[in-house]
Tab-separated table of C-alpha atoms and ligand atoms in Angstrom:
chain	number	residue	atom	x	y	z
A	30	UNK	CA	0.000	0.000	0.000
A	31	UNK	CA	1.452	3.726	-0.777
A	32	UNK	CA	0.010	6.478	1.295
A	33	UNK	CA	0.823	9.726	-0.052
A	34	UNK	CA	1.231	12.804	2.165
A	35	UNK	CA	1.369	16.129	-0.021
A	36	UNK	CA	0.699	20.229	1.247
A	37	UNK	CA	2.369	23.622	2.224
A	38	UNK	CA	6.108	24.112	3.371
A	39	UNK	CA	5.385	23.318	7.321
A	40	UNK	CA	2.191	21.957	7.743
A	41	UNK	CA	3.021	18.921	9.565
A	42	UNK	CA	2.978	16.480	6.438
A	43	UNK	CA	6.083	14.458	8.248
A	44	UNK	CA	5.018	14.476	11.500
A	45	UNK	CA	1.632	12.776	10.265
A	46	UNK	CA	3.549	10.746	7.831
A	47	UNK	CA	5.849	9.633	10.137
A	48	UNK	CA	2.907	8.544	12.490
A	49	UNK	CA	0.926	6.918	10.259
A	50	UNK	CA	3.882	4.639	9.311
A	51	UNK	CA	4.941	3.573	13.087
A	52	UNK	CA	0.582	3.386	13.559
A	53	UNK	CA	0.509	0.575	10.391
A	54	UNK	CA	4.574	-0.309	10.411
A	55	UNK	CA	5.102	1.162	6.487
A	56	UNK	CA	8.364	2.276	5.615
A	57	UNK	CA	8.880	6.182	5.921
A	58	UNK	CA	10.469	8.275	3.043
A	59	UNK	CA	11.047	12.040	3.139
A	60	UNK	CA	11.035	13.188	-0.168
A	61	UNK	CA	11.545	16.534	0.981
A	62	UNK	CA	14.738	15.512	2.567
A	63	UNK	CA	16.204	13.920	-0.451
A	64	UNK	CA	15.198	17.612	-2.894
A	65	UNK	CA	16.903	19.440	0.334
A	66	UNK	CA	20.059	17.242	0.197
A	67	UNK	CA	20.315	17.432	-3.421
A	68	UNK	CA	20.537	21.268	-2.629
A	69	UNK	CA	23.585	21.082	0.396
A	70	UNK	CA	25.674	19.519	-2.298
A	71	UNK	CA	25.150	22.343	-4.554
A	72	UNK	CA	25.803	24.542	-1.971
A	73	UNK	CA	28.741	22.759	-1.145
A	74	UNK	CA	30.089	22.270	-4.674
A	75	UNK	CA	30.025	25.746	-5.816
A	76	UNK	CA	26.472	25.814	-7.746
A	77	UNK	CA	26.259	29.501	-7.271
A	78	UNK	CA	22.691	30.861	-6.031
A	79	UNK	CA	20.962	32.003	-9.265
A	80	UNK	CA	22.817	29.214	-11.124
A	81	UNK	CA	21.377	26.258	-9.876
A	82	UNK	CA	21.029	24.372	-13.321
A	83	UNK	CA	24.553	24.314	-12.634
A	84	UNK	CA	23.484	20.927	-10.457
A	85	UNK	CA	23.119	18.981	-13.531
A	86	UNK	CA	26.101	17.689	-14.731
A	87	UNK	CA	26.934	16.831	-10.974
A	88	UNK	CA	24.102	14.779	-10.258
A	89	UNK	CA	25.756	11.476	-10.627
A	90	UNK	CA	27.841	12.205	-8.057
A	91	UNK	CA	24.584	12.527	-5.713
A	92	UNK	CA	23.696	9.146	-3.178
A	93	UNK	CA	21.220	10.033	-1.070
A	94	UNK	CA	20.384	6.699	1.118
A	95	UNK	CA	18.151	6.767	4.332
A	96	UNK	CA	18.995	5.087	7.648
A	97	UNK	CA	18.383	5.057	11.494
A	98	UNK	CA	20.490	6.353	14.248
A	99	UNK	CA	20.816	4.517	17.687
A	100	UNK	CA	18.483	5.943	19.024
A	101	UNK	CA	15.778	4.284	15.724
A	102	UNK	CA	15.430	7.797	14.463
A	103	UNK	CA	15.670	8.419	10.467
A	104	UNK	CA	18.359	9.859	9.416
A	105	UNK	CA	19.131	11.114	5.653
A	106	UNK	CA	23.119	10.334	4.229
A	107	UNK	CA	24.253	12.209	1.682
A	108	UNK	CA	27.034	10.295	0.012
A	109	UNK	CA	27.706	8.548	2.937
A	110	UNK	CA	27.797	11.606	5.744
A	111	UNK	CA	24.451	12.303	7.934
A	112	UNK	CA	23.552	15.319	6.894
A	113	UNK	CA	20.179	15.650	8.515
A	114	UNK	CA	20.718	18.367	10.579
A	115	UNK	CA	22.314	20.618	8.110
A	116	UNK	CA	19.689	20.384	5.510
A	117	UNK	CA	17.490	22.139	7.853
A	118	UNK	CA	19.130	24.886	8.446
A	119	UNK	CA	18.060	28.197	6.833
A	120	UNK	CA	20.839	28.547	4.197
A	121	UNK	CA	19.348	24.758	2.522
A	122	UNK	CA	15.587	26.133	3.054
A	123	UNK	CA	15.993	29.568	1.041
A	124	UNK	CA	17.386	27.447	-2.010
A	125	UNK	CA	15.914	24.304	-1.940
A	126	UNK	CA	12.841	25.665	-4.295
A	127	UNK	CA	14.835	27.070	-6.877
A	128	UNK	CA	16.565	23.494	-7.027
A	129	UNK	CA	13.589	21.449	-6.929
A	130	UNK	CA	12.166	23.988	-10.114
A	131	UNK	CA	14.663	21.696	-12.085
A	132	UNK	CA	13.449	19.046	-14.208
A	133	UNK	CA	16.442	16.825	-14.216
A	134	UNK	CA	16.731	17.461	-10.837
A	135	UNK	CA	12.703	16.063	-9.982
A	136	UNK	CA	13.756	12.891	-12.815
A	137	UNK	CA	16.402	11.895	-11.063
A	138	UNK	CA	14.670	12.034	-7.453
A	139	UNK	CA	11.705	10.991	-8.704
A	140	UNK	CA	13.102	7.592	-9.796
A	141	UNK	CA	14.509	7.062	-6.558
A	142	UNK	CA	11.122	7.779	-5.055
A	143	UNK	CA	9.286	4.865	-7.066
A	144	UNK	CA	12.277	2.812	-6.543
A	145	UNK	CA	11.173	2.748	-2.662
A	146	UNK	CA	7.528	1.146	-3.223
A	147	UNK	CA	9.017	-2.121	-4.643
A	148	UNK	CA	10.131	-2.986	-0.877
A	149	UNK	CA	6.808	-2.766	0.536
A	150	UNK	CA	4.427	-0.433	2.281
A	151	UNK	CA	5.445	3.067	2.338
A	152	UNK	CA	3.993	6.215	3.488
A	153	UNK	CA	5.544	9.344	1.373
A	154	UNK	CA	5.458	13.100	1.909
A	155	UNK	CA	6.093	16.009	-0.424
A	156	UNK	CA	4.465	18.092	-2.767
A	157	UNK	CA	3.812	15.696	-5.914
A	158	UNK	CA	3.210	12.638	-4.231
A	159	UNK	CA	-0.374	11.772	-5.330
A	160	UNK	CA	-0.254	13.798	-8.500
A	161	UNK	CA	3.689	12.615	-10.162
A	162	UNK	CA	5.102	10.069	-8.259
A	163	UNK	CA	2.535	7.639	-7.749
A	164	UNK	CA	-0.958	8.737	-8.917
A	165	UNK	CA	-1.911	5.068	-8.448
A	166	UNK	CA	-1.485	5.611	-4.596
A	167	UNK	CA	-4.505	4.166	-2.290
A	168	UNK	CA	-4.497	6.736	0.023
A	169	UNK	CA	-3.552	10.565	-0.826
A	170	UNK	CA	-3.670	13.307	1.942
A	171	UNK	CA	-3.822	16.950	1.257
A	172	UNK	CA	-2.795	18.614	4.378
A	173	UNK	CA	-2.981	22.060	5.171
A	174	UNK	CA	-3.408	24.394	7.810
A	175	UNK	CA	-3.459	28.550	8.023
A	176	UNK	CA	-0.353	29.891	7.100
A	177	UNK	CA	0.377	32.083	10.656
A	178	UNK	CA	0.355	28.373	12.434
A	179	UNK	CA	2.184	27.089	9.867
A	180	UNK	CA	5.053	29.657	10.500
A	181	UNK	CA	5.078	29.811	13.932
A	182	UNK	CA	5.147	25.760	14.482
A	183	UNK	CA	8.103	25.906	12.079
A	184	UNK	CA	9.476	28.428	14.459
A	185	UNK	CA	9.019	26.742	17.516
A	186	UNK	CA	11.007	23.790	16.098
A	187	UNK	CA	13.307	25.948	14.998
A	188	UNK	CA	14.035	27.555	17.973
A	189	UNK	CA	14.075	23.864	19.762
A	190	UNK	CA	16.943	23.264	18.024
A	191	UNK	CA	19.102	25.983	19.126
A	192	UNK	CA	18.424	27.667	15.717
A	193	UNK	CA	19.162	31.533	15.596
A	194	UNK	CA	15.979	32.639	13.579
A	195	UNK	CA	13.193	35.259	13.854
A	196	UNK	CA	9.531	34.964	12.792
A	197	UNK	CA	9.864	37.275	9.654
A	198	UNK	CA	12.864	35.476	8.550
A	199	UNK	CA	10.422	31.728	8.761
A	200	UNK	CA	7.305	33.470	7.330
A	201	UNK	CA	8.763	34.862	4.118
A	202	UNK	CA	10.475	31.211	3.765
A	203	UNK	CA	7.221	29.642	3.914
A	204	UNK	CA	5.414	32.480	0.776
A	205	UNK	CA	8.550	32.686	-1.042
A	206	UNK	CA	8.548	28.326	-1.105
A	207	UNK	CA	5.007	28.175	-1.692
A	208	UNK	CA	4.846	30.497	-4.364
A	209	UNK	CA	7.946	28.623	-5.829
A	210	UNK	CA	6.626	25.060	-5.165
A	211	UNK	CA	2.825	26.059	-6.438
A	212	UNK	CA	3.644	28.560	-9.837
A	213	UNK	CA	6.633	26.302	-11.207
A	214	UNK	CA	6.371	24.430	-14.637
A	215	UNK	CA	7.439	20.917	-13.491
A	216	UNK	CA	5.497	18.944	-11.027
A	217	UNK	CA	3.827	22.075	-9.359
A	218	UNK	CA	2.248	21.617	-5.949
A	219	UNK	CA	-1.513	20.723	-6.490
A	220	UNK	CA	-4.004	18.667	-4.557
A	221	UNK	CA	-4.644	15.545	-6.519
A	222	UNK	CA	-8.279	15.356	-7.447
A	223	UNK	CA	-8.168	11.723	-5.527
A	224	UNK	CA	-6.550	13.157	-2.423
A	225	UNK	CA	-8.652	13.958	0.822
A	226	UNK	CA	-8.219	17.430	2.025
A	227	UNK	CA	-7.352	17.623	5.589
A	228	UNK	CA	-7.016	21.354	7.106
A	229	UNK	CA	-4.809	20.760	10.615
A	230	UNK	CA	-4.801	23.942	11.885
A	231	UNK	CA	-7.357	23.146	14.619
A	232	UNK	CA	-5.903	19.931	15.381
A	233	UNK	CA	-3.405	18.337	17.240
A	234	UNK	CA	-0.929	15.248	16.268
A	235	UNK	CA	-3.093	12.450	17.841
A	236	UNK	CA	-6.238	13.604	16.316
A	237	UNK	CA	-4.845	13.849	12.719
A	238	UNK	CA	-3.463	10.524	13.036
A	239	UNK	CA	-6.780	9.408	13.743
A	240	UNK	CA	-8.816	11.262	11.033
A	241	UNK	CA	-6.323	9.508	8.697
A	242	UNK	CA	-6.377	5.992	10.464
A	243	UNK	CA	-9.951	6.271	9.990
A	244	UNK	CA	-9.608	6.621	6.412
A	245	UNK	CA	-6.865	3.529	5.821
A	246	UNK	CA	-9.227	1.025	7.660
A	247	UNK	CA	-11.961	2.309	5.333
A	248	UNK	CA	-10.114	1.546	2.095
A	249	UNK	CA	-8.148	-1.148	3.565
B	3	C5P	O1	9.113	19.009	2.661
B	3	C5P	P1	10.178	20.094	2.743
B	3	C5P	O2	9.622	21.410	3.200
B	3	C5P	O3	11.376	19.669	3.516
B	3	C5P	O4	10.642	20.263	1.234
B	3	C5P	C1	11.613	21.216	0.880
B	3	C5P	C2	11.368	21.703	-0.539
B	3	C5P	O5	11.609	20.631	-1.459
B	3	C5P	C3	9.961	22.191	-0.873
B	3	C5P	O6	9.761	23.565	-0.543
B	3	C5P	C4	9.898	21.968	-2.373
B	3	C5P	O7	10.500	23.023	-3.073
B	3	C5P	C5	10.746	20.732	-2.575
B	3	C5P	N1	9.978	19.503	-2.725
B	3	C5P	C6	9.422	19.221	-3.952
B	3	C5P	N2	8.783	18.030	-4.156
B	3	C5P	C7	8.670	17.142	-3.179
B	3	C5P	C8	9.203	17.419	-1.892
B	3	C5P	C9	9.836	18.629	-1.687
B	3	C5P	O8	9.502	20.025	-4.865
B	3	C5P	N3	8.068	15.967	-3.421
């Protein structure tokens, strides 16, 4: 079974994802993590901001492989190195849309993506989930919530981690993305017409997890 998770920059889509595959023991994948890693080894490589296309030719150096830490927690590898902290940080999130705008960038990700499914259940968040990478999915979620909660969640989390960052800063991270991730050519963020809307904003984690619960045993 593939459960796709798809909405806004920061409106919970792993925390439900993640959920929902420890509720029904599915396999996790982050696809946002893998778009953001793609990104840090730009950064790192001397793709200049503006220049991002530059990324092409230096995609087959890219292995992005998921694992667990000790503690059981998913962790993302870039090439071997855990980079999961660092693609969160605010110098990845301001250029991770103008990467993911790329088409050979999505192909290449994209393949890895579908590669996941053949090993079993898998519960997937991202922004083209439902509508590119597996529009055969049995379950697609639409999350969203109002974007002042949206910021200020991402700055809580933010601000958990130690993370120097101010609430003007996170808000015009979230437009500028959206805008990005919603008006580009390839793969634009869109609700699938199969998916099921769910608005979080008045919700908390246990009760979205059980809205979407509700809707696995239905189809299951
Ligand atoms: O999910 P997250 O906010 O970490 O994703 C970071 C960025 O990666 C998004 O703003 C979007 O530009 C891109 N992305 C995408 N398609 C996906 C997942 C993420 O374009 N399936």
């Amino acid at each position: 079974m593939i459960i796709a998770v798809d909405g806004y920059s920061s409106c919970g889509k792993s925390t439900l994802a993640k959920d929902l595959a420890q509720a029904l023991d599915f396999t996790y994948i982050d696809s946002g993590a893998m778009y953001r890693a793609v990104t840090l080894y730009g950064l790192r490589n001397g793709v200049t901001v503006g220049k991002e296309e530059d990324i092409i030719p230096l995609l087959d150096n890219i292995k992005i492989t998921f694992d667990k830490d000790a503690e059981g927690k998913q962790i993302i590898l870039l090439n071997g190195e855990d980079v999961s902290k660092e693609i969160r940080g605010m110098e990845v999130s301001r250029s991770v849309s103008y990467y993911a705008k790329i088409k050979e960038v999505r192909c290449f990700l994209v393949a890895q993506q579908r590669n996941y499914a053949k090993n079993g259940s898998i519960v997937m968040d991202g922004r083209d989930i439902g509508t590119v990478v597996f529009p055969d999915a049995e379950l697609k979620i639409f999350l969203t919530a109002n974007q002042s909660i949206r910021a200020q969640r991402r700055y809580d989390e933010m601000r958990a981690k130690g993370k120097d960052v101010s609430m003007e800063e996170i808000l015009e991270n979230l437009r500028e993305r959206d805008y990005i991730d919603e008006n580009r050519k390839e793969s634009p963020l869109r609700k699938a017409s199969d998916a099921v809307v769910l608005d979080n904003s008045q919700l908390n984690r246990q009760e979205q997890l059980d809205v979407v619960l509700q809707k696995v045993h239905e189809i299951r």
